[in-house]
Amino acid sequence: MFTFIGGIILLIVGYFTYGKFVEKVFGVKEERTTPAYTHQDNIDYLPMNTKKNSLIQLLNIAGVGPIFGPIMGALYGPVAFIWIVAGCIFAGAVHDYLTGMISIRNRGAHLPELAGKFLGKFMKHVVNAFAILLLLLVGTVFVTSPATLLQSLMNGWLSLGIILGAIFVYYILATILPIDKIIGRFYPIFGALLLISAVGVGVKLIISGAPIPELTLKNMHPDHAPIFPLLFLTISCGALSGFHATQTPIISRTTEREGQGRKIFYGMMIAEGVIAMIWAAAAMSLFHGYHGLSEILAEGGPAAIVSKASTMMLGSIGGTLAILGVIILPITSGDTAFRSARMIIADYFNYSQKKIVSRLWIALPMFAISFALTKIDFTLLWRYFSWANQSTAVIALWVGAMYLFIAKKNYWIAIVPGIFMTMATTTYILNAAIGFGLPLNVSYIGAAIITAAITALFFRAAIKARSQALPLEEDITGWNSVA
């Protein structure tokens, strides 16, 4: 219990200390006008207040990630708490803040465009394809998983096809309509539901004296799966997730002032870390040890853990509300996944989105592909998701490090987690059966060599970019503010 409570306290303290330090390193310019005003189109670019942006950002990045990932990571034991706390403060929140703030400085640009600017034009094309694939996979899975949960909750009262169709209709509307029409109105309510349900479970864990295990570095995994690199890919949302890099630019286009960025980007990642701690603790303490947890996961996956834990902690009514929250979560990440994909494609082809017909030309083919994916078994492709997700985070961290290096600021806040996760993702793909299938020791050596090479290439490119005075932000000189 002390480890659990101490971890949450550290996350909160981290926001007020390291978060403030990261903000100071970046150098907020309160007088600089944000894209919400300079590019206002009342579709994707429009100013919204901090509270609304924060709750939308939380739901954008959350999905079922900070619940399902920590539940799976709980199999490793209390060592998972270390990754959630340290990863969130020093990697995930830094990743989200830098991605959001650099995007604000560059007219709300998405990761592919930022990668092209700071890591080279070739990376723009690579990251663009990577991001679109990632978002389509996320969007598709976040259609099927909530549809299945809803059908189960309603005891089969509606067919799966009807529920899928209804979710697709909602996704289309959320993707093409102005952000304040659906997302801006309903997300704050959904965000409150997410926070209330998580806090409810957390408080009940403390009050009931749940046997939450104390910190140990011992690997508790029933199958003895190695902590490194698997834990760092199993728990992504709640510690560090590349999916967030595709979502933060949505809110960078609606942020009123740069000074709001720490609360919106860094702060909401800390909130996600707290949610991850709660669900990891619930999974570790409520199911008679790690073998019991493993058995329930084998039977019904993380959704079964959520259902059982919610009912045990909050009763039938509170448990049902918590389950509804878990159903809403993937929907609120699925719609912004498709919206983000539309924006990335539009930016890539420099295709104006002011007219609804222009948005439909991009959105409808995406949904046709996604609908087709729901009809086939793409389990094998989805197995690459964890690696692709964390590889995207690696790219975003290297972009942040490059920005800070060129600006002659403390780039180590991005490069240290960037190097660590480069090592983790490379080790995984070298060792995994879906990768190269090399022995683990060989994978460690190979990953170390590749990571060292990437780091050397980074410094070479960074020194060159600094000498050429690569522009760090969009020039808005002469723009007359109406803010």
Coordinates of C-alpha atoms in Angstrom, one line a residue:
M1 CA 0.0 0.0 0.0
F2 CA 2.9 2.4 0.8
T3 CA 4.4 1.9 -2.6
F4 CA 1.0 2.6 -4.3
I5 CA 0.3 5.8 -2.4
G6 CA 3.9 6.9 -2.6
G7 CA 3.9 6.4 -6.4
I8 CA 0.8 8.6 -6.8
I9 CA 2.3 11.3 -4.6
L10 CA 5.5 11.2 -6.7
L11 CA 3.5 11.7 -9.8
I12 CA 1.8 14.7 -8.4
V13 CA 5.0 16.2 -7.1
G14 CA 6.6 15.4 -10.5
Y15 CA 4.1 17.7 -12.2
F16 CA 4.9 20.7 -10.0
T17 CA 8.7 20.1 -10.0
Y18 CA 10.0 18.3 -13.1
G19 CA 7.1 19.6 -15.2
K20 CA 8.0 23.1 -14.2
F21 CA 11.6 22.4 -15.1
V22 CA 10.7 21.1 -18.5
E23 CA 8.5 24.1 -19.2
K24 CA 11.4 26.4 -18.2
V25 CA 13.8 24.5 -20.5
F26 CA 11.5 24.8 -23.4
G27 CA 10.9 28.5 -22.8
V28 CA 7.3 29.5 -23.0
K29 CA 6.5 32.7 -24.9
E30 CA 3.2 34.0 -23.6
E31 CA 3.2 36.9 -26.1
R32 CA 3.4 34.5 -29.1
T33 CA 0.1 34.0 -30.8
T34 CA -1.0 30.4 -31.1
P35 CA -2.3 28.6 -34.2
A36 CA -5.8 28.6 -32.7
Y37 CA -5.8 32.3 -33.7
T38 CA -3.3 32.6 -36.5
H39 CA -4.9 29.8 -38.5
Q40 CA -8.4 29.9 -37.1
D41 CA -10.8 28.1 -39.5
N42 CA -13.4 27.1 -36.9
I43 CA -13.0 23.5 -38.0
D44 CA -9.7 22.2 -36.6
Y45 CA -8.2 25.5 -35.6
L46 CA -10.2 27.5 -32.9
P47 CA -9.5 28.6 -29.4
M48 CA -10.9 26.6 -26.5
N49 CA -10.4 27.1 -22.7
T50 CA -7.8 25.2 -20.7
K51 CA -10.3 23.0 -18.8
K52 CA -12.0 21.8 -22.0
N53 CA -8.7 21.3 -23.8
S54 CA -7.3 19.4 -20.8
L55 CA -10.2 16.9 -20.6
I56 CA -10.2 16.4 -24.3
Q57 CA -6.5 15.8 -24.3
L58 CA -6.9 13.2 -21.5
L59 CA -9.5 11.3 -23.5
N60 CA -7.5 11.7 -26.7
I61 CA -4.5 10.0 -25.2
A62 CA -6.2 7.6 -22.8
G63 CA -8.3 5.1 -24.7
V64 CA -8.2 1.8 -22.8
G65 CA -4.4 2.1 -22.7
P66 CA -3.9 3.3 -19.1
I67 CA -6.2 0.5 -18.0
F68 CA -5.5 -2.5 -20.1
G69 CA -1.7 -2.0 -20.4
P70 CA -1.1 -1.7 -16.6
I71 CA -3.4 -4.7 -16.0
M72 CA -1.2 -6.7 -18.3
G73 CA 1.9 -5.2 -16.8
A74 CA 0.8 -6.1 -13.3
L75 CA 1.8 -9.7 -14.1
Y76 CA 5.4 -8.5 -13.6
G77 CA 4.7 -7.4 -10.0
P78 CA 5.4 -4.1 -8.2
V79 CA 8.3 -3.4 -10.6
A80 CA 5.6 -2.1 -12.9
F81 CA 5.0 0.8 -10.5
I82 CA 8.5 2.0 -11.1
W83 CA 8.0 2.2 -14.9
I84 CA 4.7 3.9 -14.5
V85 CA 6.0 6.6 -12.2
A86 CA 9.5 7.2 -13.6
G87 CA 8.3 6.6 -17.2
C88 CA 5.4 9.1 -16.8
I89 CA 7.4 11.9 -15.2
F90 CA 10.7 11.6 -17.2
A91 CA 9.5 10.2 -20.5
G92 CA 5.8 10.2 -21.2
A93 CA 4.9 13.7 -19.9
V94 CA 8.1 15.1 -21.5
H95 CA 7.2 13.4 -24.8
D96 CA 3.6 14.8 -24.7
Y97 CA 4.7 18.3 -23.7
L98 CA 7.4 18.7 -26.3
T99 CA 5.2 17.2 -29.0
G100 CA 2.4 19.6 -28.2
M101 CA 4.5 22.7 -27.7
I102 CA 6.7 22.2 -30.8
S103 CA 3.5 21.6 -32.8
I104 CA 2.1 24.9 -31.4
R105 CA 5.3 26.7 -32.6
N106 CA 4.8 25.2 -36.1
R107 CA 1.2 26.0 -36.9
G108 CA -0.2 22.9 -35.2
A109 CA 1.9 20.5 -37.4
H110 CA 1.5 16.7 -36.8
L111 CA 4.4 14.4 -36.2
P112 CA 5.2 13.4 -39.8
E113 CA 5.7 17.1 -40.7
L114 CA 7.8 17.7 -37.6
A115 CA 9.9 14.6 -38.3
G116 CA 10.5 15.9 -41.8
K117 CA 11.5 19.3 -40.6
F118 CA 13.9 18.2 -37.8
L119 CA 15.0 14.7 -38.9
G120 CA 15.0 15.0 -42.7
K121 CA 12.5 14.8 -45.5
F122 CA 12.9 11.0 -45.8
M123 CA 11.6 10.7 -42.2
K124 CA 8.5 12.7 -43.1
H125 CA 7.4 10.0 -45.6
V126 CA 8.3 7.1 -43.3
V127 CA 6.6 8.6 -40.3
N128 CA 3.5 9.6 -42.4
A129 CA 3.0 6.0 -43.5
F130 CA 3.7 4.8 -40.0
A131 CA 1.3 7.2 -38.3
I132 CA -1.6 6.5 -40.8
L133 CA -1.2 2.7 -40.3
L134 CA -1.1 3.1 -36.5
L135 CA -4.1 5.4 -36.4
L136 CA -6.2 3.1 -38.7
L137 CA -5.3 0.1 -36.5
V138 CA -6.3 2.0 -33.4
G139 CA -9.5 3.3 -34.9
T140 CA -10.5 -0.1 -36.1
V141 CA -9.8 -1.9 -32.9
F142 CA -11.6 0.9 -31.0
V143 CA -14.7 0.2 -33.1
T144 CA -14.8 -3.6 -32.5
S145 CA -13.8 -3.7 -28.8
P146 CA -16.5 -1.3 -27.5
A147 CA -19.1 -2.8 -29.8
T148 CA -18.4 -6.2 -28.3
L149 CA -18.5 -4.9 -24.7
L150 CA -21.8 -3.1 -25.4
Q151 CA -23.4 -6.2 -26.9
S152 CA -22.3 -8.2 -23.9
L153 CA -23.6 -5.5 -21.5
M154 CA -27.0 -5.5 -23.3
N155 CA -27.1 -9.3 -23.3
G156 CA -27.3 -9.5 -27.1
W157 CA -30.3 -7.2 -27.3
L158 CA -28.8 -5.5 -30.4
S159 CA -26.8 -7.3 -33.1
L160 CA -23.0 -6.6 -33.3
G161 CA -23.5 -5.3 -36.8
I162 CA -26.0 -2.6 -35.7
I163 CA -23.7 -1.5 -32.9
L164 CA -20.7 -1.4 -35.2
G165 CA -22.7 0.7 -37.7
A166 CA -23.8 3.2 -35.0
I167 CA -20.2 3.6 -33.8
F168 CA -19.0 4.2 -37.4
V169 CA -21.7 6.8 -37.9
Y170 CA -20.5 8.6 -34.7
Y171 CA -16.9 8.3 -35.9
I172 CA -17.7 9.9 -39.2
L173 CA -19.4 12.8 -37.6
A174 CA -16.7 13.4 -35.0
T175 CA -14.0 13.2 -37.8
I176 CA -15.5 15.7 -40.2
L177 CA -17.5 18.2 -38.0
P178 CA -15.8 21.2 -36.3
I179 CA -14.0 20.0 -33.2
D180 CA -16.3 22.1 -30.9
K181 CA -19.5 20.5 -32.1
I182 CA -19.1 17.0 -30.8
I183 CA -15.7 16.4 -29.2
G184 CA -15.7 19.8 -27.5
R185 CA -19.2 19.3 -26.0
F186 CA -19.1 15.6 -24.9
Y187 CA -15.5 15.0 -24.0
P188 CA -15.5 17.0 -20.8
I189 CA -18.4 14.9 -19.6
F190 CA -16.7 11.6 -20.6
G191 CA -13.4 12.8 -19.0
A192 CA -15.1 13.4 -15.7
L193 CA -16.6 9.9 -15.9
L194 CA -13.2 8.5 -16.5
L195 CA -11.6 10.3 -13.5
I196 CA -14.5 9.6 -11.2
S197 CA -14.5 5.9 -11.9
A198 CA -10.7 5.6 -11.5
V199 CA -10.7 7.7 -8.3
G200 CA -13.5 5.6 -7.0
V201 CA -11.6 2.3 -7.5
G202 CA -8.4 3.9 -6.0
V203 CA -10.1 5.2 -2.9
K204 CA -11.9 1.9 -2.3
L205 CA -8.5 0.1 -2.6
I206 CA -7.1 2.2 0.2
I207 CA -10.2 2.2 2.4
S208 CA -10.6 -1.6 2.1
G209 CA -7.0 -2.2 2.8
A210 CA -6.5 -4.2 -0.4
P211 CA -3.3 -6.3 -0.2
I212 CA -1.4 -4.2 -2.7
P213 CA 2.2 -5.6 -2.8
E214 CA 5.1 -3.4 -1.8
L215 CA 8.0 -2.6 -4.0
T216 CA 10.4 -5.3 -5.1
L217 CA 12.5 -5.7 -8.2
K218 CA 11.7 -9.4 -8.5
N219 CA 10.0 -10.5 -11.7
M220 CA 6.6 -12.0 -10.7
H221 CA 5.5 -12.9 -14.2
P222 CA 4.0 -16.5 -14.2
D223 CA 5.7 -17.2 -17.6
H224 CA 9.0 -15.5 -16.5
A225 CA 8.8 -13.1 -19.5
P226 CA 11.8 -10.8 -19.3
I227 CA 11.2 -7.4 -17.7
F228 CA 13.4 -5.7 -20.3
P229 CA 12.2 -5.0 -22.9
L230 CA 8.7 -6.5 -22.6
L231 CA 7.4 -4.4 -19.6
F232 CA 8.3 -1.2 -21.4
L233 CA 6.2 -2.2 -24.4
T234 CA 3.4 -3.8 -22.4
I235 CA 2.7 -0.6 -20.4
S236 CA 2.7 2.2 -22.9
C237 CA -0.2 4.6 -22.1
G238 CA 0.3 5.5 -18.5
A239 CA 4.1 5.7 -18.9
L240 CA 5.1 6.5 -22.5
S241 CA 3.1 6.1 -25.7
G242 CA 3.7 7.1 -29.3
F243 CA 0.0 7.2 -29.9
H244 CA 0.0 10.5 -27.9
A245 CA 2.2 12.1 -30.5
T246 CA -0.6 11.6 -33.1
Q247 CA -3.1 13.2 -30.7
T248 CA -1.4 16.2 -29.1
P249 CA -1.4 18.3 -32.3
I250 CA -5.2 18.1 -32.3
I251 CA -5.2 20.2 -29.1
S252 CA -2.2 22.3 -30.2
R253 CA -4.6 23.8 -32.7
T254 CA -7.1 24.8 -30.0
T255 CA -4.7 26.0 -27.2
E256 CA -5.2 29.7 -26.4
R257 CA -1.7 30.5 -24.9
E258 CA 1.6 28.7 -24.6
G259 CA 1.5 29.0 -20.8
Q260 CA -1.5 26.5 -20.8
G261 CA 0.7 23.8 -22.3
R262 CA 2.1 22.4 -19.0
K263 CA -1.4 21.7 -17.6
I264 CA -2.8 20.4 -20.9
F265 CA 0.1 18.2 -22.2
Y266 CA 2.4 17.4 -19.2
G267 CA -0.4 17.5 -16.6
M268 CA -2.9 15.2 -18.4
M269 CA -0.1 12.6 -18.9
I270 CA 0.4 12.7 -15.1
A271 CA -3.3 12.2 -14.7
E272 CA -3.1 9.2 -17.0
G273 CA -0.2 7.9 -14.9
V274 CA -2.4 8.1 -11.8
I275 CA -5.1 6.1 -13.6
A276 CA -2.5 3.5 -14.6
M277 CA -1.3 3.2 -11.0
I278 CA -4.8 2.5 -9.8
W279 CA -5.6 -0.2 -12.3
A280 CA -2.2 -1.9 -11.9
A281 CA -2.7 -1.9 -8.1
A282 CA -6.2 -3.4 -8.5
A283 CA -4.9 -6.1 -10.8
M284 CA -2.1 -7.0 -8.4
S285 CA -4.2 -7.2 -5.3
L286 CA -7.7 -8.5 -6.0
F287 CA -7.2 -11.8 -7.8
H288 CA -5.3 -14.1 -5.4
G289 CA -1.8 -13.5 -6.8
Y290 CA -0.3 -13.4 -10.2
H291 CA -1.4 -16.9 -11.3
G292 CA -5.0 -16.0 -10.5
L293 CA -4.6 -12.7 -12.5
S294 CA -3.1 -14.7 -15.3
E295 CA -6.0 -17.2 -15.4
I296 CA -8.6 -14.5 -15.6
L297 CA -6.6 -12.7 -18.3
A298 CA -6.5 -16.0 -20.2
E299 CA -10.2 -16.4 -19.9
G300 CA -11.5 -12.9 -20.7
G301 CA -8.5 -10.6 -21.2
P302 CA -8.1 -7.2 -19.5
A303 CA -11.9 -6.4 -20.0
A304 CA -12.7 -9.2 -17.6
I305 CA -10.4 -7.8 -15.0
V306 CA -12.0 -4.4 -15.3
S307 CA -15.5 -5.9 -15.0
K308 CA -14.7 -8.0 -11.9
A309 CA -12.6 -5.3 -10.2
S310 CA -15.2 -2.6 -10.8
T311 CA -18.0 -4.7 -9.4
M312 CA -15.9 -5.8 -6.4
M313 CA -14.8 -2.3 -5.5
L314 CA -17.9 -0.2 -6.5
G315 CA -20.9 -2.6 -6.3
S316 CA -23.3 -3.4 -9.1
I317 CA -24.4 0.2 -9.9
G318 CA -20.9 1.8 -9.5
G319 CA -19.3 -1.1 -11.3
T320 CA -21.7 -0.7 -14.2
L321 CA -20.8 3.0 -14.5
A322 CA -17.1 2.1 -14.4
I323 CA -17.6 -0.5 -17.2
L324 CA -19.5 2.1 -19.2
G325 CA -16.5 4.4 -18.8
V326 CA -14.3 1.7 -20.2
I327 CA -16.6 1.3 -23.1
I328 CA -16.5 5.1 -23.7
L329 CA -12.8 5.3 -23.5
P330 CA -11.9 3.4 -26.7
I331 CA -14.7 5.3 -28.6
T332 CA -13.2 8.6 -27.5
S333 CA -9.8 7.6 -28.8
G334 CA -11.1 5.9 -31.9
D335 CA -12.8 9.1 -33.2
T336 CA -9.8 11.3 -32.6
A337 CA -7.6 8.6 -34.2
F338 CA -9.6 9.0 -37.4
R339 CA -9.7 12.8 -37.0
S340 CA -5.9 12.9 -36.6
A341 CA -5.4 10.6 -39.6
R342 CA -7.6 13.0 -41.7
M343 CA -5.5 16.0 -40.6
I344 CA -2.2 14.2 -41.2
I345 CA -3.3 13.2 -44.8
A346 CA -4.6 16.8 -45.4
D347 CA -1.3 18.3 -44.2
Y348 CA 0.8 15.8 -46.3
F349 CA -1.0 16.8 -49.5
N350 CA -1.6 20.4 -48.5
Y351 CA -5.3 19.9 -49.0
S352 CA -7.5 22.6 -47.4
Q353 CA -10.1 21.2 -44.9
K354 CA -12.4 24.3 -44.8
K355 CA -15.1 22.6 -46.9
I356 CA -16.9 19.6 -45.6
V357 CA -16.7 17.9 -49.0
S358 CA -12.9 18.2 -48.8
R359 CA -13.0 16.4 -45.4
L360 CA -15.3 13.7 -46.7
W361 CA -12.9 13.0 -49.7
I362 CA -10.3 12.0 -47.1
A363 CA -12.5 10.5 -44.4
L364 CA -14.7 8.1 -46.4
P365 CA -11.9 6.1 -47.9
M366 CA -10.4 5.7 -44.5
F367 CA -13.6 4.4 -43.0
A368 CA -14.0 2.0 -46.0
I369 CA -10.6 0.6 -45.2
S370 CA -11.3 0.4 -41.5
F371 CA -14.7 -1.4 -42.2
A372 CA -12.9 -3.9 -44.4
L373 CA -10.4 -4.5 -41.6
T374 CA -13.2 -5.4 -39.2
K375 CA -14.1 -8.3 -41.5
I376 CA -10.7 -10.0 -41.6
D377 CA -8.4 -11.5 -39.1
F378 CA -5.6 -8.9 -38.6
T379 CA -4.4 -10.3 -35.3
L380 CA -0.9 -10.8 -36.7
L381 CA -0.6 -7.2 -37.8
W382 CA -2.0 -6.0 -34.5
R383 CA 0.8 -7.9 -32.7
Y384 CA 3.2 -5.3 -34.1
F385 CA 1.2 -2.5 -32.6
S386 CA 3.1 -2.3 -29.3
W387 CA 6.4 -2.1 -31.1
A388 CA 5.0 0.4 -33.7
N389 CA 3.5 2.5 -30.9
Q390 CA 6.7 2.8 -28.9
S391 CA 8.8 3.3 -32.0
T392 CA 6.6 6.3 -32.7
A393 CA 7.4 7.6 -29.2
V394 CA 11.1 7.1 -30.0
I395 CA 10.8 9.3 -33.1
A396 CA 8.9 12.0 -31.2
L397 CA 11.5 12.1 -28.5
W398 CA 14.3 12.4 -31.1
V399 CA 12.4 15.3 -32.7
G400 CA 12.1 17.0 -29.3
A401 CA 15.8 16.4 -28.7
M402 CA 16.7 17.9 -32.1
Y403 CA 14.5 21.0 -31.4
L404 CA 16.2 21.6 -28.1
F405 CA 19.7 21.0 -29.4
I406 CA 19.3 23.5 -32.2
A407 CA 17.8 26.0 -29.7
K408 CA 20.9 25.4 -27.5
K409 CA 18.8 24.2 -24.6
N410 CA 18.9 21.2 -22.3
Y411 CA 18.2 18.5 -24.9
W412 CA 19.1 15.7 -22.4
I413 CA 15.5 15.8 -21.1
A414 CA 14.5 14.2 -24.4
I415 CA 17.6 12.3 -25.5
V416 CA 17.9 10.2 -22.3
P417 CA 14.4 8.6 -22.6
G418 CA 14.9 8.6 -26.4
I419 CA 18.0 6.4 -26.1
F420 CA 16.5 4.2 -23.5
M421 CA 13.4 3.5 -25.6
T422 CA 15.4 3.1 -28.8
M423 CA 17.3 0.3 -26.9
A424 CA 14.0 -1.2 -25.7
T425 CA 12.2 -1.2 -29.0
T426 CA 15.2 -2.5 -30.9
T427 CA 15.8 -5.3 -28.4
Y428 CA 12.2 -6.3 -28.8
I429 CA 12.0 -6.5 -32.6
L430 CA 15.4 -8.4 -32.7
N431 CA 14.2 -10.9 -30.1
A432 CA 10.5 -11.3 -30.7
A433 CA 9.1 -14.2 -32.8
I434 CA 7.2 -11.6 -34.9
G435 CA 10.6 -9.9 -35.5
F436 CA 14.0 -11.5 -36.1
G437 CA 13.7 -14.2 -33.4
L438 CA 17.3 -13.8 -32.2
P439 CA 18.4 -15.0 -28.7
L440 CA 17.9 -12.4 -26.0
N441 CA 21.6 -11.9 -25.2
V442 CA 22.3 -11.4 -28.9
S443 CA 19.4 -9.0 -29.2
Y444 CA 20.8 -6.9 -26.3
I445 CA 24.2 -6.6 -28.1
G446 CA 22.6 -5.9 -31.4
A447 CA 20.3 -3.3 -29.9
A448 CA 23.1 -1.6 -28.1
I449 CA 25.1 -1.3 -31.4
I450 CA 22.1 0.1 -33.3
T451 CA 21.2 2.5 -30.5
A452 CA 24.8 3.8 -30.4
A453 CA 24.8 4.3 -34.2
I454 CA 21.4 6.1 -34.1
T455 CA 22.7 8.4 -31.3
A456 CA 25.9 9.2 -33.3
L457 CA 23.8 10.0 -36.4
F458 CA 21.6 12.2 -34.3
F459 CA 24.5 14.3 -33.0
R460 CA 26.0 14.6 -36.5
A461 CA 22.7 15.8 -38.0
A462 CA 22.0 18.1 -35.0
I463 CA 25.4 19.8 -35.2
K464 CA 24.8 20.4 -38.9
A465 CA 21.3 21.7 -38.4
R466 CA 22.5 24.1 -35.6
S467 CA 25.3 25.4 -37.9
Q468 CA 22.8 26.1 -40.7
A469 CA 20.4 27.8 -38.2
L470 CA 17.4 25.6 -39.1
P471 CA 14.3 27.7 -38.2
L472 CA 12.6 26.3 -35.1
E473 CA 9.1 27.9 -35.5
E474 CA 6.7 29.4 -37.9
D475 CA 7.3 33.1 -38.6
I476 CA 4.1 35.0 -37.5
T477 CA 5.8 38.5 -37.8
G478 CA 3.3 41.1 -38.9
W479 CA 0.2 39.0 -37.9
N480 CA -2.4 41.2 -36.2
S481 CA -3.8 39.4 -33.2
V482 CA -7.5 39.4 -32.5
A483 CA -7.1 37.3 -29.3

